[in-house]
């Protein structure tokens, strides 16, 4: 029976390598769609948790804990640390981490290990699909050679290869997986067709066919697009400060013009995707040096330092210095209403302020150990610095804030407080993107 027919009949055994937030959600969804799924994960404690029917992901993931409980009790999903458990899989998804190092170069060790281990055990005719975000050219340069060497078979003969980049965000894993469109990049047309048939069992979004390299380009380009657009907003914000106008007002008026979508200038760009994927996109390009993408990364990474300079400027206005002061950072997550701190701009500004001799107090309603009552946590600080636009910081009681601070200094990196309100409350105020008005 052809693979597509066996997929329709749920007569296909599926393996998933890597049971992090991407792997566990797709493994559970496929198991929930009636497939027999084996997950392979190096962390024994995570394997044990899943086989006990427990969700291994921190944070709130609507629907996922219930789905994991259901598919593990029905044995549609079994987790293991042993690659041998993939020997009879007809399809194997690879969902391992693909980070970039401090030198911005991709680290594909986990991907290489997965390919070598899988190649040793995978059966004749298996379809391997890489879901991890990878640099353009990685399928051709790394995945295919490693799978061919370890298995002794040739791609599109003894096995086929696909790349279907994941598009899920923590906090809405199952929703994204179900609703967002996907690119099914295949090593040949027949493979792309089989990928569409497989993903159609769990994805309601559009499924587009392409080759592997196009699929690699799409995911890294879509996140680079966002990073470059945020960098433009940040650069515009700095210009607005220098010129003496309000970035938010300028942005809103520019966006009145058709086809404009200026993003938000802010205290920095964090997370596990946006700071990483531009480097994957530009990695390994021969022949020319992309300038705009690297410059955008540098601009975004410079924003926490700019915030520290705004704090310095505000303290100077009241005769104080960062050295020896106590400063309160409001928000430690990389994104509003999230507990995720990966690559958080707040980590960067805390380092800058501490390097300059300040004692830093941190509050974040979502991130332990910084939760709890805001006022008591920042009591006595010489300045308050808003780094994240958590809902909990909207409509801040400025009179209360002023009463708990040792000096009335407020620096806003996410346009949470209006300049006029800060002035009316008696604050020395600096807002990212908000220049000193010249009223001309
Ligand atoms: N940020 C700004 N200004 C903006 C937008 C974001 O400074 O105008 C900052 C945020 O504060 C955060 C960082 O950038 O620190 C990233 O924010 P994000 O909204 O892009 O959130 P992410 O990192 O979770 O991005 C993910 C990506 N999705 C996937 O990789 C599957 C991205 O492609 C999506 O566009 C984004 O979610 C989304 O908005 O859904």
Short mmCIF file of N, CA, C and O and ligand atoms in Angstrom, two decimals, residues 21 133 166-170 172 176 180 219 222-223 226-227 229-230 233-234 251 262-275 277 300 333-336 343-345 387-389 414, ligand 1:
data_model
loop_
_atom_site.label_atom_id
_atom_site.label_comp_id
_atom_site.label_asym_id
_atom_site.label_seq_id
_atom_site.Cartn_x
_atom_site.Cartn_y
_atom_site.Cartn_z
N UNK A 21 9.21 21.49 23.57
CA UNK A 21 7.87 22.05 23.38
C UNK A 21 7.35 21.80 21.97
O UNK A 21 6.15 21.63 21.75
N UNK A 133 14.11 24.53 13.07
CA UNK A 133 14.49 25.63 12.20
C UNK A 133 15.97 25.50 11.86
O UNK A 133 16.81 25.39 12.74
N UNK A 166 8.73 24.26 12.02
CA UNK A 166 7.66 24.44 13.00
C UNK A 166 7.33 25.94 13.11
O UNK A 166 8.17 26.79 12.83
N UNK A 167 6.11 26.22 13.49
CA UNK A 167 5.69 27.62 13.67
C UNK A 167 4.87 27.75 14.95
O UNK A 167 3.81 28.36 14.96
N UNK A 168 5.37 27.12 16.03
CA UNK A 168 4.58 27.17 17.27
C UNK A 168 5.23 28.11 18.28
O UNK A 168 6.44 28.31 18.26
N UNK A 169 4.41 28.71 19.12
CA UNK A 169 4.89 29.61 20.18
C UNK A 169 4.51 29.02 21.53
O UNK A 169 3.36 28.56 21.68
N UNK A 170 5.42 29.04 22.48
CA UNK A 170 5.03 28.60 23.82
C UNK A 170 3.80 29.36 24.31
O UNK A 170 3.65 30.54 24.04
N UNK A 172 0.81 28.68 23.22
CA UNK A 172 -0.31 28.34 22.31
C UNK A 172 0.13 27.24 21.33
O UNK A 172 -0.10 27.30 20.12
N UNK A 176 -1.45 26.89 17.65
CA UNK A 176 -0.61 27.21 16.50
C UNK A 176 -0.46 26.00 15.58
O UNK A 176 -0.59 26.11 14.36
N UNK A 180 -1.92 27.26 12.10
CA UNK A 180 -0.99 28.00 11.24
C UNK A 180 -0.64 27.19 9.98
O UNK A 180 -0.58 25.98 9.99
N UNK A 219 11.22 29.80 6.72
CA UNK A 219 11.12 29.99 8.18
C UNK A 219 12.15 30.99 8.68
O UNK A 219 11.86 31.89 9.48
N UNK A 222 11.10 34.54 7.51
CA UNK A 222 9.93 35.18 8.14
C UNK A 222 10.28 35.79 9.49
O UNK A 222 9.78 36.85 9.87
N UNK A 223 11.20 35.14 10.20
CA UNK A 223 11.60 35.70 11.50
C UNK A 223 12.64 36.81 11.33
O UNK A 223 12.69 37.75 12.12
N UNK A 226 10.81 39.94 10.66
CA UNK A 226 10.29 40.60 11.89
C UNK A 226 11.43 41.33 12.60
O UNK A 226 11.27 42.47 13.04
N UNK A 227 12.61 40.69 12.67
CA UNK A 227 13.74 41.31 13.39
C UNK A 227 14.15 42.61 12.71
O UNK A 227 14.38 43.63 13.37
N UNK A 229 12.30 44.54 10.82
CA UNK A 229 11.23 45.54 11.00
C UNK A 229 11.26 46.13 12.41
O UNK A 229 11.03 47.32 12.60
N UNK A 230 11.55 45.29 13.40
CA UNK A 230 11.66 45.82 14.77
C UNK A 230 12.87 46.75 14.85
O UNK A 230 12.81 47.82 15.45
N UNK A 233 12.02 50.09 13.57
CA UNK A 233 11.24 50.83 14.58
C UNK A 233 12.16 51.37 15.67
O UNK A 233 12.06 52.53 16.08
N UNK A 234 13.10 50.56 16.10
CA UNK A 234 14.04 50.99 17.16
C UNK A 234 14.90 52.16 16.68
O UNK A 234 15.09 53.14 17.41
N UNK A 251 4.77 56.91 14.62
CA UNK A 251 4.46 55.56 14.10
C UNK A 251 3.01 55.49 13.67
O UNK A 251 2.68 55.03 12.58
N UNK A 262 4.90 50.12 10.56
CA UNK A 262 6.03 50.33 11.47
C UNK A 262 5.75 49.59 12.77
O UNK A 262 4.67 49.73 13.34
N UNK A 263 6.72 48.80 13.23
CA UNK A 263 6.52 48.01 14.45
C UNK A 263 6.74 48.90 15.67
O UNK A 263 6.70 50.11 15.55
N UNK A 264 7.00 48.29 16.82
CA UNK A 264 7.14 49.07 18.05
C UNK A 264 8.60 49.16 18.50
O UNK A 264 9.25 48.14 18.71
N UNK A 265 9.07 50.42 18.64
CA UNK A 265 10.39 50.61 19.27
C UNK A 265 10.27 50.13 20.72
O UNK A 265 9.22 50.31 21.36
N UNK A 266 11.31 49.49 21.21
CA UNK A 266 11.21 48.96 22.57
C UNK A 266 12.55 48.76 23.22
O UNK A 266 13.60 49.07 22.67
N UNK A 267 12.50 48.18 24.41
CA UNK A 267 13.69 48.04 25.25
C UNK A 267 14.60 46.90 24.80
O UNK A 267 15.64 46.66 25.43
N UNK A 268 14.21 46.20 23.74
CA UNK A 268 15.08 45.13 23.22
C UNK A 268 14.27 43.99 22.64
O UNK A 268 13.05 43.97 22.70
N UNK A 269 14.97 43.03 22.02
CA UNK A 269 14.34 41.91 21.32
C UNK A 269 14.84 40.60 21.92
O UNK A 269 16.02 40.27 21.79
N UNK A 270 13.95 39.86 22.55
CA UNK A 270 14.36 38.60 23.17
C UNK A 270 13.62 37.43 22.55
O UNK A 270 13.05 37.54 21.47
N UNK A 271 13.65 36.30 23.26
CA UNK A 271 12.95 35.11 22.80
C UNK A 271 13.90 34.10 22.19
O UNK A 271 15.10 34.33 22.07
N UNK A 272 13.31 32.97 21.77
CA UNK A 272 14.10 31.85 21.27
C UNK A 272 14.12 31.82 19.75
O UNK A 272 14.75 30.97 19.15
N UNK A 273 13.37 32.70 19.09
CA UNK A 273 13.30 32.64 17.61
C UNK A 273 13.95 33.85 16.96
O UNK A 273 14.85 33.74 16.15
N UNK A 274 13.43 35.05 17.30
CA UNK A 274 13.79 36.24 16.56
C UNK A 274 15.28 36.56 16.66
O UNK A 274 15.91 36.87 15.65
N UNK A 275 15.90 36.47 17.84
CA UNK A 275 17.35 36.77 17.89
C UNK A 275 18.21 35.70 17.21
O UNK A 275 19.36 35.94 16.88
N UNK A 277 17.10 33.30 14.47
CA UNK A 277 16.87 32.90 13.08
C UNK A 277 17.56 33.75 12.03
O UNK A 277 17.97 33.22 10.98
N UNK A 300 19.05 45.99 17.45
CA UNK A 300 18.13 45.43 18.46
C UNK A 300 18.88 45.07 19.74
O UNK A 300 18.41 45.31 20.85
N UNK A 333 10.67 38.84 31.92
CA UNK A 333 10.37 37.96 30.78
C UNK A 333 10.76 38.68 29.49
O UNK A 333 10.92 39.90 29.48
N UNK A 334 10.90 37.92 28.37
CA UNK A 334 11.26 38.59 27.10
C UNK A 334 10.05 39.16 26.41
O UNK A 334 10.17 39.95 25.48
N UNK A 335 8.83 38.76 26.89
CA UNK A 335 7.59 39.14 26.20
C UNK A 335 6.50 39.35 27.23
O UNK A 335 6.52 38.73 28.31
N UNK A 336 5.57 40.25 26.91
CA UNK A 336 4.50 40.56 27.86
C UNK A 336 3.67 39.31 28.18
O UNK A 336 3.51 38.42 27.33
N UNK A 343 16.88 34.87 26.32
CA UNK A 343 17.42 36.06 25.64
C UNK A 343 16.69 37.35 26.05
O UNK A 343 16.53 38.25 25.23
N UNK A 344 16.22 37.41 27.28
CA UNK A 344 15.45 38.58 27.69
C UNK A 344 16.29 39.85 27.71
O UNK A 344 17.41 39.85 28.26
N UNK A 345 15.79 40.96 27.14
CA UNK A 345 16.51 42.24 27.22
C UNK A 345 16.73 42.69 28.67
O UNK A 345 17.69 43.38 28.98
N UNK A 387 10.54 47.47 31.59
CA UNK A 387 11.18 46.75 30.49
C UNK A 387 10.20 45.88 29.70
O UNK A 387 10.50 45.46 28.59
N UNK A 388 9.04 45.53 30.30
CA UNK A 388 8.09 44.61 29.67
C UNK A 388 6.67 45.15 29.86
O UNK A 388 6.35 45.65 30.94
N UNK A 389 5.86 45.08 28.80
CA UNK A 389 4.51 45.67 28.95
C UNK A 389 3.51 44.61 29.43
O UNK A 389 2.48 44.34 28.79
N UNK A 414 8.64 50.59 27.11
CA UNK A 414 7.60 49.92 26.30
C UNK A 414 6.33 50.77 26.14
O UNK A 414 5.26 50.24 25.90
N1 LIG B 1 9.29 43.22 19.99
C1 LIG B 1 9.57 44.58 19.86
N2 LIG B 1 8.83 45.31 18.99
C2 LIG B 1 7.83 44.78 18.25
C3 LIG B 1 7.57 43.39 18.38
C4 LIG B 1 8.30 42.63 19.27
O1 LIG B 1 10.47 45.11 20.52
O2 LIG B 1 7.18 45.49 17.48
C5 LIG B 1 10.10 42.40 20.89
C6 LIG B 1 9.30 41.70 21.98
O3 LIG B 1 9.21 42.51 23.13
C7 LIG B 1 10.15 40.44 22.23
C8 LIG B 1 10.76 40.15 20.86
O4 LIG B 1 10.67 41.36 20.12
O5 LIG B 1 11.19 40.72 23.13
C9 LIG B 1 10.06 39.03 20.09
O6 LIG B 1 8.69 39.30 20.11
P1 LIG B 1 7.66 38.47 19.12
O7 LIG B 1 6.33 39.15 19.24
O8 LIG B 1 8.25 38.32 17.78
O9 LIG B 1 7.47 37.07 19.83
P2 LIG B 1 8.27 35.71 19.59
O10 LIG B 1 9.70 35.84 19.83
O11 LIG B 1 7.54 34.68 20.38
O12 LIG B 1 8.10 35.41 18.03
C10 LIG B 1 7.24 34.39 17.61
C11 LIG B 1 7.67 33.99 16.23
N3 LIG B 1 6.90 32.81 15.88
C12 LIG B 1 7.58 31.66 15.60
O13 LIG B 1 8.77 31.61 15.55
C13 LIG B 1 6.73 30.47 15.33
C14 LIG B 1 7.37 35.09 15.22
O14 LIG B 1 7.57 34.56 13.89
C15 LIG B 1 5.96 35.58 15.31
O15 LIG B 1 5.79 36.70 14.43
C16 LIG B 1 5.66 36.02 16.73
O16 LIG B 1 5.89 34.88 17.59
C17 LIG B 1 4.19 36.40 16.83
O17 LIG B 1 3.94 37.61 16.84
O18 LIG B 1 3.36 35.50 16.85
#
